[in-house]
mmCIF file of C-alpha atoms in Angstrom:
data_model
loop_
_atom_site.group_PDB
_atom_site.id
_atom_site.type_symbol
_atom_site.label_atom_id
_atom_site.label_comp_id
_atom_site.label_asym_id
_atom_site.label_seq_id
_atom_site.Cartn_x
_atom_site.Cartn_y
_atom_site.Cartn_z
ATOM 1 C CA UNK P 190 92.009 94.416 119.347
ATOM 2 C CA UNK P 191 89.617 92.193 117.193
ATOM 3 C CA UNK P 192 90.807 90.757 113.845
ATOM 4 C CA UNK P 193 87.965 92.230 111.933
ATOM 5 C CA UNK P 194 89.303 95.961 113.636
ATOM 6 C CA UNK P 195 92.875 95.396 112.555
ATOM 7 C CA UNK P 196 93.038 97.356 109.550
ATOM 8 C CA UNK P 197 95.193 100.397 107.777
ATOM 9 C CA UNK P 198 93.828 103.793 107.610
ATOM 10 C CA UNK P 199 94.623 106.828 105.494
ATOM 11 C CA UNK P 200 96.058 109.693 107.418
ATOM 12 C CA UNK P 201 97.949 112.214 105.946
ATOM 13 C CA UNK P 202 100.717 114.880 108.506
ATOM 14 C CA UNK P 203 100.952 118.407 106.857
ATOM 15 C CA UNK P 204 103.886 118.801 104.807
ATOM 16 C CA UNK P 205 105.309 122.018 104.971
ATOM 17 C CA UNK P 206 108.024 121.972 101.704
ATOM 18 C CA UNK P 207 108.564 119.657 98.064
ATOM 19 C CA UNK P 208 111.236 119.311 96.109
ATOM 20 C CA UNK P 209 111.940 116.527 93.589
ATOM 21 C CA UNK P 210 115.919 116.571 93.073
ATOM 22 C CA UNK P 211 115.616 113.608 90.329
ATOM 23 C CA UNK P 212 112.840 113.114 87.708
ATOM 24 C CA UNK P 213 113.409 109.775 85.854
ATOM 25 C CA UNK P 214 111.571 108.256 82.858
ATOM 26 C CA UNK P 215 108.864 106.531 85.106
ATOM 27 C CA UNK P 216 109.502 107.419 88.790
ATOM 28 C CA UNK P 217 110.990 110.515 90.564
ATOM 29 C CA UNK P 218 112.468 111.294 94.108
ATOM 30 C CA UNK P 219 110.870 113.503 96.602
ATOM 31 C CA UNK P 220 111.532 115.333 99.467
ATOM 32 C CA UNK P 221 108.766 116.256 101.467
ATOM 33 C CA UNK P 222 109.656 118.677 104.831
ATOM 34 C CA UNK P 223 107.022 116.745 106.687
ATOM 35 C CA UNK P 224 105.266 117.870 110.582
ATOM 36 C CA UNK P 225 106.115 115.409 113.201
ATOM 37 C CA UNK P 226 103.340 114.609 115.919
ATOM 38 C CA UNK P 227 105.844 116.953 118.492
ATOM 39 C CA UNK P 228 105.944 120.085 116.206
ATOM 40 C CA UNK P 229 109.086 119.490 114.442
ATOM 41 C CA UNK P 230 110.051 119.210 110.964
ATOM 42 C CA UNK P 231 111.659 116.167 109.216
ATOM 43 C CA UNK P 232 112.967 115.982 105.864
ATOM 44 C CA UNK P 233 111.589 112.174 104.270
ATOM 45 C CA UNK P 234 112.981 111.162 101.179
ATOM 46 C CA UNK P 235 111.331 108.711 99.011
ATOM 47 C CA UNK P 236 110.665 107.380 95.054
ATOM 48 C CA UNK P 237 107.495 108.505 93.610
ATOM 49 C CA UNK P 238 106.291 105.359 91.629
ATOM 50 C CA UNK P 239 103.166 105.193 89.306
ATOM 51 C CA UNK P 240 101.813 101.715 90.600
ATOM 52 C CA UNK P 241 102.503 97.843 89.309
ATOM 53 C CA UNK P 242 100.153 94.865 88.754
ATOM 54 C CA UNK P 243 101.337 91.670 89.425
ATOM 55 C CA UNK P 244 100.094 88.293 87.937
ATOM 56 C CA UNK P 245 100.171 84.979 90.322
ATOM 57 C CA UNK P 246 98.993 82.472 87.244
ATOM 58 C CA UNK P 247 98.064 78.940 88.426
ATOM 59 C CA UNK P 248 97.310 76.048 85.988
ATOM 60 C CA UNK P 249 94.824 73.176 86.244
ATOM 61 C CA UNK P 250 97.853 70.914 87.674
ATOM 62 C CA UNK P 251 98.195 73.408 90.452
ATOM 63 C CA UNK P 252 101.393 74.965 88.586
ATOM 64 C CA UNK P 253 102.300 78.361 88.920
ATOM 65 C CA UNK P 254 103.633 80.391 86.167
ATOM 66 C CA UNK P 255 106.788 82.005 86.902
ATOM 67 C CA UNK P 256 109.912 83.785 85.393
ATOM 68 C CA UNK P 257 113.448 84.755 86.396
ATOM 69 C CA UNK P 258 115.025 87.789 84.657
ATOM 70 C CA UNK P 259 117.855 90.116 85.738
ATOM 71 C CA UNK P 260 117.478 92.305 88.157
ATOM 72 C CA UNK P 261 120.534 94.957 88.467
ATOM 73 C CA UNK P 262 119.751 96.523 91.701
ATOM 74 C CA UNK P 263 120.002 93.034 93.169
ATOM 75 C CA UNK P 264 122.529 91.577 91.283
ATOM 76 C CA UNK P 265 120.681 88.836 90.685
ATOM 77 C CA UNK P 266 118.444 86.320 88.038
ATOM 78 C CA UNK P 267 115.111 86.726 89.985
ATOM 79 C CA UNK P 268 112.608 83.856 89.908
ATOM 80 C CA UNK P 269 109.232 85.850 89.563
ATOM 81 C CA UNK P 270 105.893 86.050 88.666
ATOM 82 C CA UNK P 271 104.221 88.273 85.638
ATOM 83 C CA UNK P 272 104.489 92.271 86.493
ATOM 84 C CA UNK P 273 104.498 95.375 85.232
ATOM 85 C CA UNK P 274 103.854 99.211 85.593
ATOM 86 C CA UNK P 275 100.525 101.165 85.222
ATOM 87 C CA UNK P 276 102.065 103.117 82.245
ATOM 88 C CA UNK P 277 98.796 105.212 82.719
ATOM 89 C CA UNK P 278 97.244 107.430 85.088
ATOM 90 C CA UNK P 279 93.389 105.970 86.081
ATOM 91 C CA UNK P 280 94.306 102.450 84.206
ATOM 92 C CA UNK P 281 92.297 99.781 84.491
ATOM 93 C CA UNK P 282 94.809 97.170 86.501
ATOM 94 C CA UNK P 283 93.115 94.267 85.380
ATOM 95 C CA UNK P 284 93.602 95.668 81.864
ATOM 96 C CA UNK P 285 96.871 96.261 82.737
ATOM 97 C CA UNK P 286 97.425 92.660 84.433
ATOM 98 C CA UNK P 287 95.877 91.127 81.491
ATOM 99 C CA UNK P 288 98.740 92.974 79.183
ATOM 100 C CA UNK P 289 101.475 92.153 81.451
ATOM 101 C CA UNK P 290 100.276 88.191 81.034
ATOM 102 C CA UNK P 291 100.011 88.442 77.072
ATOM 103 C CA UNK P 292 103.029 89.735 76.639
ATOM 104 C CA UNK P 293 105.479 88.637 79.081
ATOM 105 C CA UNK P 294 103.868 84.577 79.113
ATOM 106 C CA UNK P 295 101.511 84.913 75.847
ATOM 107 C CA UNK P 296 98.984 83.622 78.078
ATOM 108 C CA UNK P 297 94.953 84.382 78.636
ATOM 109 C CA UNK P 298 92.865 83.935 81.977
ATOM 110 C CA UNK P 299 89.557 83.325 82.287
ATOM 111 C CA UNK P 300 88.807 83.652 85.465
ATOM 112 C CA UNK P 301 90.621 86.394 87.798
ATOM 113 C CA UNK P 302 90.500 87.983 90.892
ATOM 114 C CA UNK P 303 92.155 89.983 93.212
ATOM 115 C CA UNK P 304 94.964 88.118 95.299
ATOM 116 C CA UNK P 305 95.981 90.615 97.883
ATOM 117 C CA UNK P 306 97.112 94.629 97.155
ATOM 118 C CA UNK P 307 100.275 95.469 99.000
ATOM 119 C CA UNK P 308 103.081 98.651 99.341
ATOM 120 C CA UNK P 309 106.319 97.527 98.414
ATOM 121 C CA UNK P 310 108.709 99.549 100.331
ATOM 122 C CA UNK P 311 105.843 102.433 102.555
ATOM 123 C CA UNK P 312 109.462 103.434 104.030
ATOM 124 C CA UNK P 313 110.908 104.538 101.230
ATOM 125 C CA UNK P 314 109.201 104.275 97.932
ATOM 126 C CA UNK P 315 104.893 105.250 97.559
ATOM 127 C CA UNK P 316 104.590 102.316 94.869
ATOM 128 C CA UNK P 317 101.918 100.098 94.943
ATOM 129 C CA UNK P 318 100.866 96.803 93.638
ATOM 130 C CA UNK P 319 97.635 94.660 93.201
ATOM 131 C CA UNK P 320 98.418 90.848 92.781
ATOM 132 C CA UNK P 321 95.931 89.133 90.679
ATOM 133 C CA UNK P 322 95.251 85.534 90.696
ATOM 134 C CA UNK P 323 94.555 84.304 87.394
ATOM 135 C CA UNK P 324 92.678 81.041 86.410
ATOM 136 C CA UNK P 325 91.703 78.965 83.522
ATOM 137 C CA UNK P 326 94.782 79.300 81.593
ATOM 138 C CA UNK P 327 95.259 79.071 77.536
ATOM 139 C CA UNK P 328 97.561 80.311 75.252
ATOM 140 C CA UNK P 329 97.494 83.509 73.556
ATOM 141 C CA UNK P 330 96.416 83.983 70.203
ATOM 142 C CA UNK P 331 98.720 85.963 67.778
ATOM 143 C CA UNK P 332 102.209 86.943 67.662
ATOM 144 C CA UNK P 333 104.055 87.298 70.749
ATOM 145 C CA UNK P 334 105.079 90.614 71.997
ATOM 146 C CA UNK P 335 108.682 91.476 70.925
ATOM 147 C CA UNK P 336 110.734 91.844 74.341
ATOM 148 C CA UNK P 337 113.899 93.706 74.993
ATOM 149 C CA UNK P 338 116.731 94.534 77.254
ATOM 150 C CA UNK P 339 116.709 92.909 80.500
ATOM 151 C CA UNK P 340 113.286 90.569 79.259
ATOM 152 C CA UNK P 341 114.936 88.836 75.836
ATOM 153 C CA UNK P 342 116.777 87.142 78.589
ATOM 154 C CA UNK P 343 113.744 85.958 80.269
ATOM 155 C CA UNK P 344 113.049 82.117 81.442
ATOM 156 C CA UNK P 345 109.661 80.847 81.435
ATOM 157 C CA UNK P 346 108.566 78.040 83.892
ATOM 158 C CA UNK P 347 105.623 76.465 85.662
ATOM 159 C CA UNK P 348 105.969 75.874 89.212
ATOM 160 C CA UNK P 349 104.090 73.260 91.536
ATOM 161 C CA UNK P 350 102.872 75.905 94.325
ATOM 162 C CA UNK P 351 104.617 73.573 96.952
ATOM 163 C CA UNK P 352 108.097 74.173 95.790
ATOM 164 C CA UNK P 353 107.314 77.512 95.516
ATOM 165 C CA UNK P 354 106.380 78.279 99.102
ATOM 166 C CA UNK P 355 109.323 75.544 100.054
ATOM 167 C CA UNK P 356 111.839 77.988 98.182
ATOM 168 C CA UNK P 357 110.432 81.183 100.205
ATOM 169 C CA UNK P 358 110.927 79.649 103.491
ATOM 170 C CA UNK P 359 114.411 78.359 102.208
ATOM 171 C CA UNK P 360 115.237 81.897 101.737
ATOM 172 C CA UNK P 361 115.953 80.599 97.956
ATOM 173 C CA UNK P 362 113.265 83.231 96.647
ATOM 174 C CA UNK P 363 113.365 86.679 97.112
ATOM 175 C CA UNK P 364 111.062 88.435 94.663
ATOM 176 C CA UNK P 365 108.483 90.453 96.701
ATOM 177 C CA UNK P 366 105.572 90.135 94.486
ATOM 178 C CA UNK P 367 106.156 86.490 94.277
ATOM 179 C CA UNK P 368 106.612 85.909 97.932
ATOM 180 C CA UNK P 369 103.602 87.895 98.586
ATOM 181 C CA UNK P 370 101.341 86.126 96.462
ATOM 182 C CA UNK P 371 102.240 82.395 96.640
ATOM 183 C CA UNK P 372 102.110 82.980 100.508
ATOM 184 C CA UNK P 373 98.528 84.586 100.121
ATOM 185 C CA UNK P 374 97.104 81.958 97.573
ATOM 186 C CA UNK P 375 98.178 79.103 100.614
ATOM 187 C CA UNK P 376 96.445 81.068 102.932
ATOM 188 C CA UNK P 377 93.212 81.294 100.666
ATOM 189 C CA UNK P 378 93.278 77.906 99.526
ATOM 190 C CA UNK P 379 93.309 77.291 103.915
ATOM 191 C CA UNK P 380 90.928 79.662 104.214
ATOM 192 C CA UNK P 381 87.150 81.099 102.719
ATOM 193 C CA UNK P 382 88.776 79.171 99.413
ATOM 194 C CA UNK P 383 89.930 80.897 96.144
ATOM 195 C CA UNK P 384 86.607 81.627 94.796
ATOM 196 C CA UNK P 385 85.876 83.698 97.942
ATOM 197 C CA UNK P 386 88.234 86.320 97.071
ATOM 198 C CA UNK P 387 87.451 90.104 96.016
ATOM 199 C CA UNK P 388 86.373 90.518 92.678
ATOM 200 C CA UNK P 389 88.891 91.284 89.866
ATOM 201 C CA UNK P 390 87.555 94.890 89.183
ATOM 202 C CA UNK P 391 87.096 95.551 93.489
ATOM 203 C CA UNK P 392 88.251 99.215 94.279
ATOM 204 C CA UNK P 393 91.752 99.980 94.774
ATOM 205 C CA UNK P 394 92.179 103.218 96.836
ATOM 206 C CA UNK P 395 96.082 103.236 96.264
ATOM 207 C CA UNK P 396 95.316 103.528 92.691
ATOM 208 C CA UNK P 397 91.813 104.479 92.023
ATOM 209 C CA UNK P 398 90.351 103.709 88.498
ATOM 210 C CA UNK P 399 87.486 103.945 86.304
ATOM 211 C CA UNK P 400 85.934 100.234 85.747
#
């Protein structure tokens, strides 16, 4: 198999049954009595999530913008980039990466595109995210955004991309959405070059939206 034929493809198995034992106040559980390729039924649990934009920031010094905030699942002060739900159904992510940037960084882009899209957890959890990469940095105008709970905690830092990508392969940096898109930028910078990558408003078929 060719590189250029190596790619994912929707399929969808009948599902028989639904239930959703837990409804939360953004993302649900589901049990879906799925058909197995034999004839037999399995019962596949799994979080129904609305979708997340991520935010990989880089500076003209080649500086990433990062933050670490509390993560309780974990148990742990994460070191990660910008993030943040699609609060709406159909949002625009760029509008909703260009949000996430203002008000957890009070920072503007001029230049973005689309870093990679990924699934977080396809075993357990539907949510997916696009990573942005987002250029020609300046500070916000107005206020800040008022934060609470786990974010009025929040550390804000800029990064050389080297010690970033040291730190993943140390094992020292864990966030997904961080790993996945200092790993990615590398690999474009190698590559076609950053200004080869999809356009910021490029179709998303995990999350369509209107542009």
């Amino acid at each position: 198999m060719t590189g250029s034929s190596i790619k994912d493809i929707p399929e969808e198995w009948e599902v028989r049954g639904t239930r959703t034992p837990f409804q939360g106040n953004k993302t649900s559980v589901r049990q879906d009595d799925v058909v197995m390729p034999d004839g037999s039924v399995a019962t596949r649990d799994y979080q129904v999530h609305p979708g997340s934009v991520a935010v990989l920031a880089l500076d003209d010094e080649g500086r990433v913008l990062v933050l670490r905030q509390y993560r309780h699942p974990v148990r742990e002060k994460l070191w990660e980039i910008p993030a943040g739900l699609l609060d709406v159904p159909g949002e625009n992510p760029l509008h909703a990466a260009q949000r996430e940037l203002y008000e957890e960084a009070h920072v503007k882009a001029e230049d973005w595109r689309v870093l990679t899209d990924v699934y977080t957890t396809p075993g357990g959890c539907d949510e997916a995210v696009r990573i942005f990469l987002a250029r020609n940095l300046s500070e916000a105008e107005g206020a800040r955004f008022e934060v609470e709970d786990e974010e009025a905690d929040m550390e804000l830092a800029r990064v050389p991309v080297a010690d970033l990508v040291r730190g993943v392969l140390a094992g020292e940096l864990h966030n997904n959405c961080l790993v996945v898109g200092v790993l990615s930028l590398v690999a474009a910078e190698r590559g076609d070059g950053l200004d080869a990558l999809r356009p910021a408003e490029a179709p998303w078929p995990a999350r369509p939206f209107e542009v």
